[in-house]
Short mmCIF file of C-alpha atoms in Angstrom, two decimals:
data_model
loop_
_atom_site.label_atom_id
_atom_site.label_comp_id
_atom_site.label_asym_id
_atom_site.label_seq_id
_atom_site.Cartn_x
_atom_site.Cartn_y
_atom_site.Cartn_z
CA MET A 230 29.96 -13.53 47.28
CA PRO A 231 27.40 -16.07 48.48
CA PRO A 232 24.65 -17.13 46.06
CA ARG A 233 21.65 -14.80 45.93
CA ASP A 234 18.23 -16.09 46.89
CA ARG A 235 15.43 -16.03 44.30
CA HIS A 236 13.92 -12.77 45.59
CA GLN A 237 17.25 -10.96 45.32
CA ARG A 238 17.82 -12.36 41.84
CA ILE A 239 14.40 -11.12 40.73
CA ARG A 240 15.14 -7.65 42.14
CA ASP A 241 18.56 -7.62 40.43
CA THR A 242 17.03 -8.83 37.15
CA LEU A 243 14.36 -6.12 37.19
CA ALA A 244 17.04 -3.51 37.97
CA LYS A 245 19.03 -4.71 34.97
CA LEU A 246 15.96 -4.73 32.69
CA THR A 247 15.10 -1.15 33.63
CA GLU A 248 18.63 0.22 33.44
CA PRO A 249 19.03 3.13 30.98
CA ALA A 250 20.74 2.37 27.67
CA MET A 251 20.70 -1.39 28.27
CA ASP A 252 21.57 -3.53 25.27
CA VAL A 253 20.37 -7.07 24.72
CA TRP A 254 21.57 -9.86 22.44
CA VAL A 255 18.58 -11.15 20.46
CA ALA A 256 18.79 -14.63 18.94
CA THR A 257 16.24 -15.74 16.37
CA SER A 258 16.20 -18.49 13.79
CA SER A 259 14.72 -19.55 10.48
CA ALA A 260 15.34 -22.23 7.88
CA ALA A 261 18.44 -20.21 6.92
CA GLY A 262 19.83 -20.81 10.41
CA PRO A 263 20.30 -18.90 13.66
CA TYR A 264 20.82 -15.16 13.78
CA LEU A 265 22.17 -13.05 16.64
CA VAL A 266 22.13 -9.25 16.90
CA PRO A 267 22.62 -6.67 19.67
CA LEU A 268 19.73 -4.22 20.11
CA SER A 269 18.69 -1.48 22.52
CA LEU A 270 16.11 -2.64 25.02
CA ALA A 271 13.25 -1.07 26.92
CA TRP A 272 11.30 -2.86 29.66
CA VAL A 273 7.70 -1.70 29.29
CA GLU A 274 4.84 -3.21 31.28
CA GLU A 275 6.65 -6.52 31.88
CA ARG A 276 7.59 -6.78 28.19
CA VAL A 277 10.89 -6.46 26.33
CA VAL A 278 10.61 -3.91 23.54
CA VAL A 279 13.19 -3.60 20.76
CA ALA A 280 13.13 -1.46 17.62
CA VAL A 281 14.24 -2.92 14.29
CA GLU A 282 14.07 -2.21 10.60
CA GLY A 283 10.84 -3.88 9.44
CA SER A 284 12.60 -5.85 6.72
CA SER A 285 15.47 -6.97 8.97
CA ARG A 286 16.28 -10.63 9.42
CA THR A 287 15.34 -10.31 13.10
CA ALA A 288 11.86 -9.00 12.23
CA ARG A 289 11.37 -11.65 9.53
CA ASN A 290 12.52 -14.45 11.83
CA LEU A 291 10.22 -13.32 14.64
CA ASP A 292 7.30 -12.97 12.23
CA GLY A 293 7.98 -16.55 11.13
CA THR A 294 8.61 -18.34 14.41
CA GLY A 295 7.28 -15.97 17.03
CA THR A 296 10.13 -16.85 19.40
CA ALA A 297 13.45 -15.37 20.47
CA ARG A 298 16.10 -15.91 23.10
CA LEU A 299 17.59 -12.81 24.66
CA ALA A 300 20.65 -12.37 26.84
CA LEU A 301 21.92 -9.34 28.72
CA GLY A 302 24.73 -8.67 31.12
CA PRO A 303 28.24 -10.04 31.33
CA THR A 304 28.91 -13.79 31.47
CA ARG A 305 29.32 -13.64 35.25
CA ASP A 306 25.99 -11.88 35.81
CA VAL A 307 23.74 -12.98 32.99
CA VAL A 308 19.99 -12.81 32.39
CA VAL A 309 18.56 -15.12 29.71
CA ILE A 310 15.00 -14.63 28.50
CA ASP A 311 12.96 -16.96 26.31
CA ALA A 312 10.23 -14.80 24.77
CA ARG A 313 7.33 -14.82 22.35
CA LEU A 314 6.45 -12.08 19.92
CA GLU A 315 3.33 -10.47 21.31
CA ARG A 316 3.02 -7.82 18.62
CA SER A 317 4.92 -5.98 15.93
CA VAL A 318 3.87 -2.39 15.42
CA PRO A 319 5.21 0.44 13.25
CA VAL A 320 7.08 2.97 15.39
CA ALA A 321 5.01 5.80 13.91
CA ALA A 322 1.77 4.06 14.93
CA ALA A 323 2.75 3.71 18.59
CA PRO A 324 3.47 7.15 20.07
CA GLY A 325 2.98 6.04 23.68
CA LEU A 326 5.23 3.02 23.28
CA ALA A 327 7.77 5.19 21.45
CA ALA A 328 7.87 7.65 24.35
CA GLN A 329 8.46 4.82 26.84
CA TYR A 330 11.10 3.23 24.62
CA VAL A 331 13.01 6.48 24.09
CA GLN A 332 12.95 7.20 27.82
CA GLN A 333 15.01 4.05 28.53
CA ALA A 334 16.86 3.28 25.29
CA ASP A 335 19.82 5.26 24.08
CA TRP A 336 18.27 6.28 20.76
CA ASP A 337 15.02 7.33 19.14
CA PRO A 338 13.82 5.08 16.29
CA ARG A 339 11.31 7.76 15.23
CA THR A 340 14.29 9.52 13.61
CA ALA A 341 15.38 6.41 11.68
CA GLY A 342 12.65 6.42 9.07
CA ASP A 343 9.18 5.02 8.52
CA SER A 344 10.25 1.41 8.14
CA TYR A 345 11.16 0.81 11.80
CA ARG A 346 8.95 -1.38 13.98
CA PHE A 347 8.68 -2.13 17.66
CA LEU A 348 8.80 -5.81 18.50
CA VAL A 349 7.06 -6.39 21.80
CA LEU A 350 8.27 -9.63 23.36
CA ARG A 351 6.49 -11.38 26.22
CA PRO A 352 8.90 -13.26 28.50
CA GLU A 353 7.94 -16.88 29.05
CA ARG A 354 11.03 -17.97 30.97
CA ILE A 355 13.69 -15.85 32.66
CA GLN A 356 16.88 -17.26 34.14
CA ALA A 357 19.64 -15.39 35.98
CA TRP A 358 22.94 -16.43 37.52
CA ARG A 359 26.37 -15.07 38.37
CA GLU A 360 28.50 -18.13 39.07
CA ALA A 361 28.10 -21.91 39.04
CA ASP A 362 26.75 -21.80 42.60
CA GLU A 363 23.70 -19.91 41.29
CA ILE A 364 22.86 -22.35 38.50
CA PRO A 365 20.53 -24.31 40.78
CA GLY A 366 17.44 -22.15 41.09
CA ARG A 367 18.40 -19.95 38.11
CA THR A 368 14.84 -20.02 36.72
CA LEU A 369 13.00 -16.94 37.99
CA MET A 370 10.02 -16.98 35.62
CA ARG A 371 8.22 -19.94 34.12
CA ALA A 372 5.22 -19.88 31.76
CA GLY A 373 5.21 -16.07 31.99
CA SER A 374 4.86 -15.95 35.80
CA TRP A 375 7.49 -14.95 38.33
CA LEU A 376 8.31 -17.76 40.73
CA THR A 377 7.99 -16.97 44.42
#
């Protein structure tokens, strides 16, 4: 297939981000080193939302650094997102966000206990590519704004 133009890549990326039961690899780090975990994702109001145990290493790392790198899709159709923690909120304290999350994700963290939190991540940079011929122009978002 020929390389996609930026507009098509943005459309394909948004389709992937809004796909039901989409999982995302979330990479965080701390003084103890890097940490990588797969989580269910919801795309809510231009934000990535994941649900984690409040005491998890992912939650602690994001509380400490405020940054994460996320990746979704297979290696030949990947989306990579550099994101900042916008807020961390107990699942029980965010009924509207919970409803939106459950609608897209494949599970309901409200049934997992009171210690679960939503981590709301604001994308700062999004890149997407399928093959080497799409590496030029792979950046679709910079400084939190879609490129046109």
